[in-house]
CSV table of C-alpha atoms in Angstrom, one decimal:
chain,number,residue,atom,x,y,z
M,201,UNK,CA,148.0,135.8,110.7
M,202,UNK,CA,144.6,136.6,109.3
M,203,UNK,CA,143.5,140.2,109.4
M,204,UNK,CA,140.7,140.4,111.9
M,205,UNK,CA,142.3,138.0,114.3
M,206,UNK,CA,141.8,138.9,118.0
M,207,UNK,CA,143.9,137.9,121.0
M,208,UNK,CA,140.7,136.5,122.5
M,209,UNK,CA,140.6,133.7,119.8
M,210,UNK,CA,140.4,130.2,121.3
M,211,UNK,CA,141.9,127.1,119.8
M,212,UNK,CA,139.4,124.7,118.3
M,213,UNK,CA,140.4,122.1,120.9
M,214,UNK,CA,139.7,124.5,123.8
M,215,UNK,CA,136.4,125.8,122.2
M,216,UNK,CA,135.0,122.3,121.7
M,217,UNK,CA,136.2,120.9,125.0
M,218,UNK,CA,134.3,123.7,126.7
M,219,UNK,CA,131.2,123.3,124.4
M,220,UNK,CA,130.9,119.5,125.0
M,221,UNK,CA,130.9,120.0,128.8
M,222,UNK,CA,127.1,120.4,128.6
M,223,UNK,CA,125.5,117.6,130.6
M,224,UNK,CA,122.5,117.3,128.3
M,225,UNK,CA,124.4,116.3,125.2
M,226,UNK,CA,123.8,112.9,123.8
M,227,UNK,CA,124.0,111.4,120.2
M,228,UNK,CA,120.9,112.1,118.1
M,229,UNK,CA,120.7,111.9,114.3
M,230,UNK,CA,118.5,113.5,111.6
M,231,UNK,CA,118.5,110.7,109.0
M,232,UNK,CA,120.5,112.8,106.5
M,233,UNK,CA,122.5,109.6,105.7
M,234,UNK,CA,119.3,107.7,104.7
M,235,UNK,CA,119.6,108.8,101.0
M,236,UNK,CA,123.1,107.2,100.8
M,237,UNK,CA,122.3,104.0,102.6
M,238,UNK,CA,121.1,101.7,99.9
M,239,UNK,CA,123.8,102.5,97.3
M,240,UNK,CA,126.8,103.6,99.3
M,241,UNK,CA,126.5,102.4,102.9
M,242,UNK,CA,124.6,99.1,102.9
M,243,UNK,CA,127.1,97.6,100.5
M,244,UNK,CA,130.0,98.2,102.9
M,245,UNK,CA,131.1,95.7,105.6
M,246,UNK,CA,133.0,96.3,108.8
M,247,UNK,CA,136.1,95.4,106.8
M,248,UNK,CA,135.7,98.7,105.0
M,249,UNK,CA,136.9,101.9,106.6
M,250,UNK,CA,134.1,104.3,107.4
M,251,UNK,CA,135.5,107.4,109.0
M,252,UNK,CA,133.4,110.1,110.8
M,253,UNK,CA,135.5,113.3,111.0
M,254,UNK,CA,134.5,115.8,113.7
M,255,UNK,CA,132.2,113.2,115.2
M,256,UNK,CA,131.2,115.2,118.3
M,257,UNK,CA,129.3,113.1,120.8
M,258,UNK,CA,128.4,110.6,118.1
M,259,UNK,CA,125.4,111.7,116.0
M,260,UNK,CA,126.4,110.0,112.8
M,261,UNK,CA,128.2,107.2,114.6
M,262,UNK,CA,124.9,106.3,116.4
M,263,UNK,CA,123.2,106.2,113.0
M,264,UNK,CA,125.8,103.8,111.6
M,265,UNK,CA,125.9,101.6,114.7
M,266,UNK,CA,122.1,101.2,114.6
M,267,UNK,CA,122.5,100.2,110.9
M,268,UNK,CA,125.1,97.6,111.7
M,269,UNK,CA,128.2,99.5,110.9
M,270,UNK,CA,131.2,100.4,113.1
M,271,UNK,CA,132.9,103.7,112.0
M,272,UNK,CA,136.1,105.2,113.3
M,273,UNK,CA,134.9,108.3,115.1
M,274,UNK,CA,137.4,111.2,115.1
M,275,UNK,CA,137.3,114.6,116.9
M,276,UNK,CA,139.7,117.2,118.2
M,277,UNK,CA,137.9,117.3,121.5
M,278,UNK,CA,138.8,114.7,124.1
M,279,UNK,CA,135.6,115.6,126.0
M,280,UNK,CA,133.5,114.7,123.0
M,281,UNK,CA,135.3,111.4,122.5
M,282,UNK,CA,134.8,110.4,126.1
M,283,UNK,CA,131.1,111.2,125.8
M,284,UNK,CA,130.8,109.3,122.6
M,285,UNK,CA,132.4,106.2,124.2
M,286,UNK,CA,130.0,106.4,127.1
M,287,UNK,CA,127.1,106.0,124.7
M,288,UNK,CA,128.7,103.9,122.0
M,289,UNK,CA,131.4,101.8,123.7
M,290,UNK,CA,132.1,99.6,120.6
M,291,UNK,CA,133.0,102.4,118.3
M,292,UNK,CA,136.7,103.0,117.7
M,293,UNK,CA,137.7,106.6,118.3
M,294,UNK,CA,140.6,108.8,117.5
M,295,UNK,CA,141.3,112.2,119.0
M,296,UNK,CA,143.0,114.2,116.2
M,297,UNK,CA,143.4,117.6,114.6
M,298,UNK,CA,142.6,117.2,110.9
M,299,UNK,CA,144.8,120.2,110.1
M,300,UNK,CA,147.8,118.1,111.1
M,301,UNK,CA,146.9,115.4,108.5
M,302,UNK,CA,144.8,112.3,108.5
M,303,UNK,CA,146.3,109.1,109.9
M,304,UNK,CA,144.9,106.9,107.2
M,305,UNK,CA,146.8,105.4,104.2
M,306,UNK,CA,146.1,106.9,100.8
M,307,UNK,CA,143.1,105.3,99.1
M,308,UNK,CA,142.0,103.3,102.2
M,309,UNK,CA,138.7,104.9,103.3
M,310,UNK,CA,135.5,103.8,101.7
M,311,UNK,CA,133.1,106.3,103.3
M,312,UNK,CA,134.3,109.6,104.8
M,313,UNK,CA,131.8,111.7,106.7
M,314,UNK,CA,132.6,115.3,107.5
M,315,UNK,CA,129.4,116.7,109.1
M,316,UNK,CA,129.8,120.4,110.0
M,317,UNK,CA,133.5,119.8,110.8
M,318,UNK,CA,135.7,121.3,108.0
M,319,UNK,CA,134.5,124.9,108.0
M,320,UNK,CA,136.7,126.3,110.7
M,321,UNK,CA,139.9,127.2,108.8
M,322,UNK,CA,141.4,129.8,106.6
M,323,UNK,CA,141.4,129.1,102.9
M,324,UNK,CA,144.9,127.7,102.7
M,325,UNK,CA,144.2,125.3,105.5
M,326,UNK,CA,140.8,124.4,104.1
M,327,UNK,CA,142.4,123.5,100.8
M,328,UNK,CA,145.0,121.2,102.5
M,329,UNK,CA,142.3,119.5,104.5
M,330,UNK,CA,140.2,118.9,101.4
M,331,UNK,CA,143.2,117.5,99.6
M,332,UNK,CA,143.8,115.1,102.5
M,333,UNK,CA,140.2,114.0,102.2
M,334,UNK,CA,140.8,113.2,98.5
M,335,UNK,CA,144.0,111.3,99.2
M,336,UNK,CA,142.6,109.0,101.8
M,337,UNK,CA,139.4,108.1,99.9
M,338,UNK,CA,139.4,104.9,97.8
M,339,UNK,CA,138.9,105.5,94.1
M,340,UNK,CA,135.3,104.3,94.5
M,341,UNK,CA,134.9,105.9,97.9
M,342,UNK,CA,132.5,108.7,98.8
M,343,UNK,CA,132.7,111.9,100.9
M,344,UNK,CA,129.5,112.9,102.7
M,345,UNK,CA,129.8,116.4,103.9
M,346,UNK,CA,127.8,119.2,105.4
M,347,UNK,CA,128.9,122.8,105.6
M,348,UNK,CA,127.7,126.2,107.0
M,349,UNK,CA,125.6,128.1,104.5
M,350,UNK,CA,126.1,131.9,104.1
M,351,UNK,CA,122.4,132.0,105.1
M,352,UNK,CA,123.5,130.8,108.5
M,353,UNK,CA,125.5,133.9,109.3
M,354,UNK,CA,122.4,135.8,110.6
M,355,UNK,CA,121.9,133.0,113.2
M,356,UNK,CA,125.4,133.6,114.6
M,357,UNK,CA,124.8,137.0,116.3
M,358,UNK,CA,127.9,139.1,116.6
M,359,UNK,CA,130.5,138.2,114.0
M,360,UNK,CA,133.7,139.9,112.8
M,361,UNK,CA,134.8,139.9,109.2
M,362,UNK,CA,138.3,138.8,108.4
M,363,UNK,CA,140.3,139.5,105.3
M,364,UNK,CA,138.8,136.5,103.7
M,365,UNK,CA,135.3,137.0,102.3
M,366,UNK,CA,133.8,133.7,103.6
M,367,UNK,CA,135.7,133.5,106.9
M,368,UNK,CA,134.3,135.2,110.0
M,369,UNK,CA,135.2,135.3,113.7
M,370,UNK,CA,132.3,134.1,115.8
M,371,UNK,CA,132.3,133.1,119.5
M,372,UNK,CA,136.1,133.3,119.7
M,373,UNK,CA,136.8,130.9,116.7
M,374,UNK,CA,136.8,131.2,112.9
M,375,UNK,CA,133.9,129.9,111.0
M,376,UNK,CA,133.7,129.5,107.2
M,377,UNK,CA,130.4,130.0,105.3
M,378,UNK,CA,129.6,128.7,101.9
M,379,UNK,CA,127.4,129.4,98.9
M,380,UNK,CA,127.3,127.0,95.9
M,381,UNK,CA,130.0,129.0,94.0
M,382,UNK,CA,132.4,128.7,97.0
M,383,UNK,CA,131.8,125.0,97.4
M,384,UNK,CA,132.5,124.4,93.7
M,385,UNK,CA,135.6,126.6,93.9
M,386,UNK,CA,137.1,124.6,96.8
M,387,UNK,CA,135.8,121.2,95.8
M,388,UNK,CA,137.2,121.4,92.3
M,389,UNK,CA,135.1,119.5,89.7
M,390,UNK,CA,138.3,118.4,88.0
M,391,UNK,CA,139.1,116.4,91.1
M,392,UNK,CA,135.6,115.5,92.4
M,393,UNK,CA,132.4,114.1,90.9
M,394,UNK,CA,129.3,115.7,92.4
M,395,UNK,CA,126.6,113.2,93.3
M,396,UNK,CA,124.4,115.5,95.4
M,397,UNK,CA,124.4,119.2,96.4
M,398,UNK,CA,121.6,120.8,98.4
M,399,UNK,CA,121.0,123.7,100.7
M,400,UNK,CA,118.4,123.3,103.5
M,401,UNK,CA,117.5,124.1,107.1
M,402,UNK,CA,117.9,121.6,110.0
M,403,UNK,CA,117.6,121.5,113.7
M,404,UNK,CA,120.9,121.3,115.5
M,405,UNK,CA,120.9,121.1,119.3
M,406,UNK,CA,117.5,122.7,119.4
M,407,UNK,CA,118.6,125.6,117.1
M,408,UNK,CA,117.7,126.1,113.4
M,409,UNK,CA,120.7,125.9,111.1
M,410,UNK,CA,121.2,126.6,107.4
M,411,UNK,CA,123.7,124.3,105.7
M,412,UNK,CA,124.8,122.7,102.5
M,413,UNK,CA,125.0,119.0,102.0
M,414,UNK,CA,127.3,117.5,99.4
M,415,UNK,CA,128.2,114.0,98.3
M,416,UNK,CA,131.3,113.6,96.2
M,417,UNK,CA,133.4,110.9,94.7
M,418,UNK,CA,137.1,111.2,93.7
M,419,UNK,CA,137.4,111.8,90.0
M,420,UNK,CA,139.7,109.1,88.6
């Protein structure tokens, strides 16, 4: 058990099922995938596996559908999956907890999107999840990922430090925050080739959010 844990902590499933009850939520996207379209996405076909991990109500799935691609959209929240299907009925969905492993064969996924979805775990679990991402990607596949920046912490209001430097308790769940050094520590350059790394501010559900965007390929 992580030091700093409170009995009021919620499971991620409970937290997101409650969060996605908001009636105003609908899929919208901010075009962050544009820079990868020509080289990495337009060359795929619907025979290639494109997986959106932590899909929410379908922001990235909507982008892909509008560009002629059908991803497999995955989320821990059944509520999010139902909402996504109401907007994007042709998208295949899976309700899954990525900490229990990914249900895809090794070296089977061409494009893996993890948009603000893999920063909710302690370090040991985060390392296992990242290793799973590496295993399921094809040798020429790509991981497109966005992560909380440490400069986002001030936007979270009341937070409680745990025994791990980059892991905080916020709103009843754990949230991990990253700087460049932490990204490069967890996404080991001996295993990953970095194609893009950038920190910036975006609008997320009407709120400003600081994040890191990384694009990585498995190192053969």
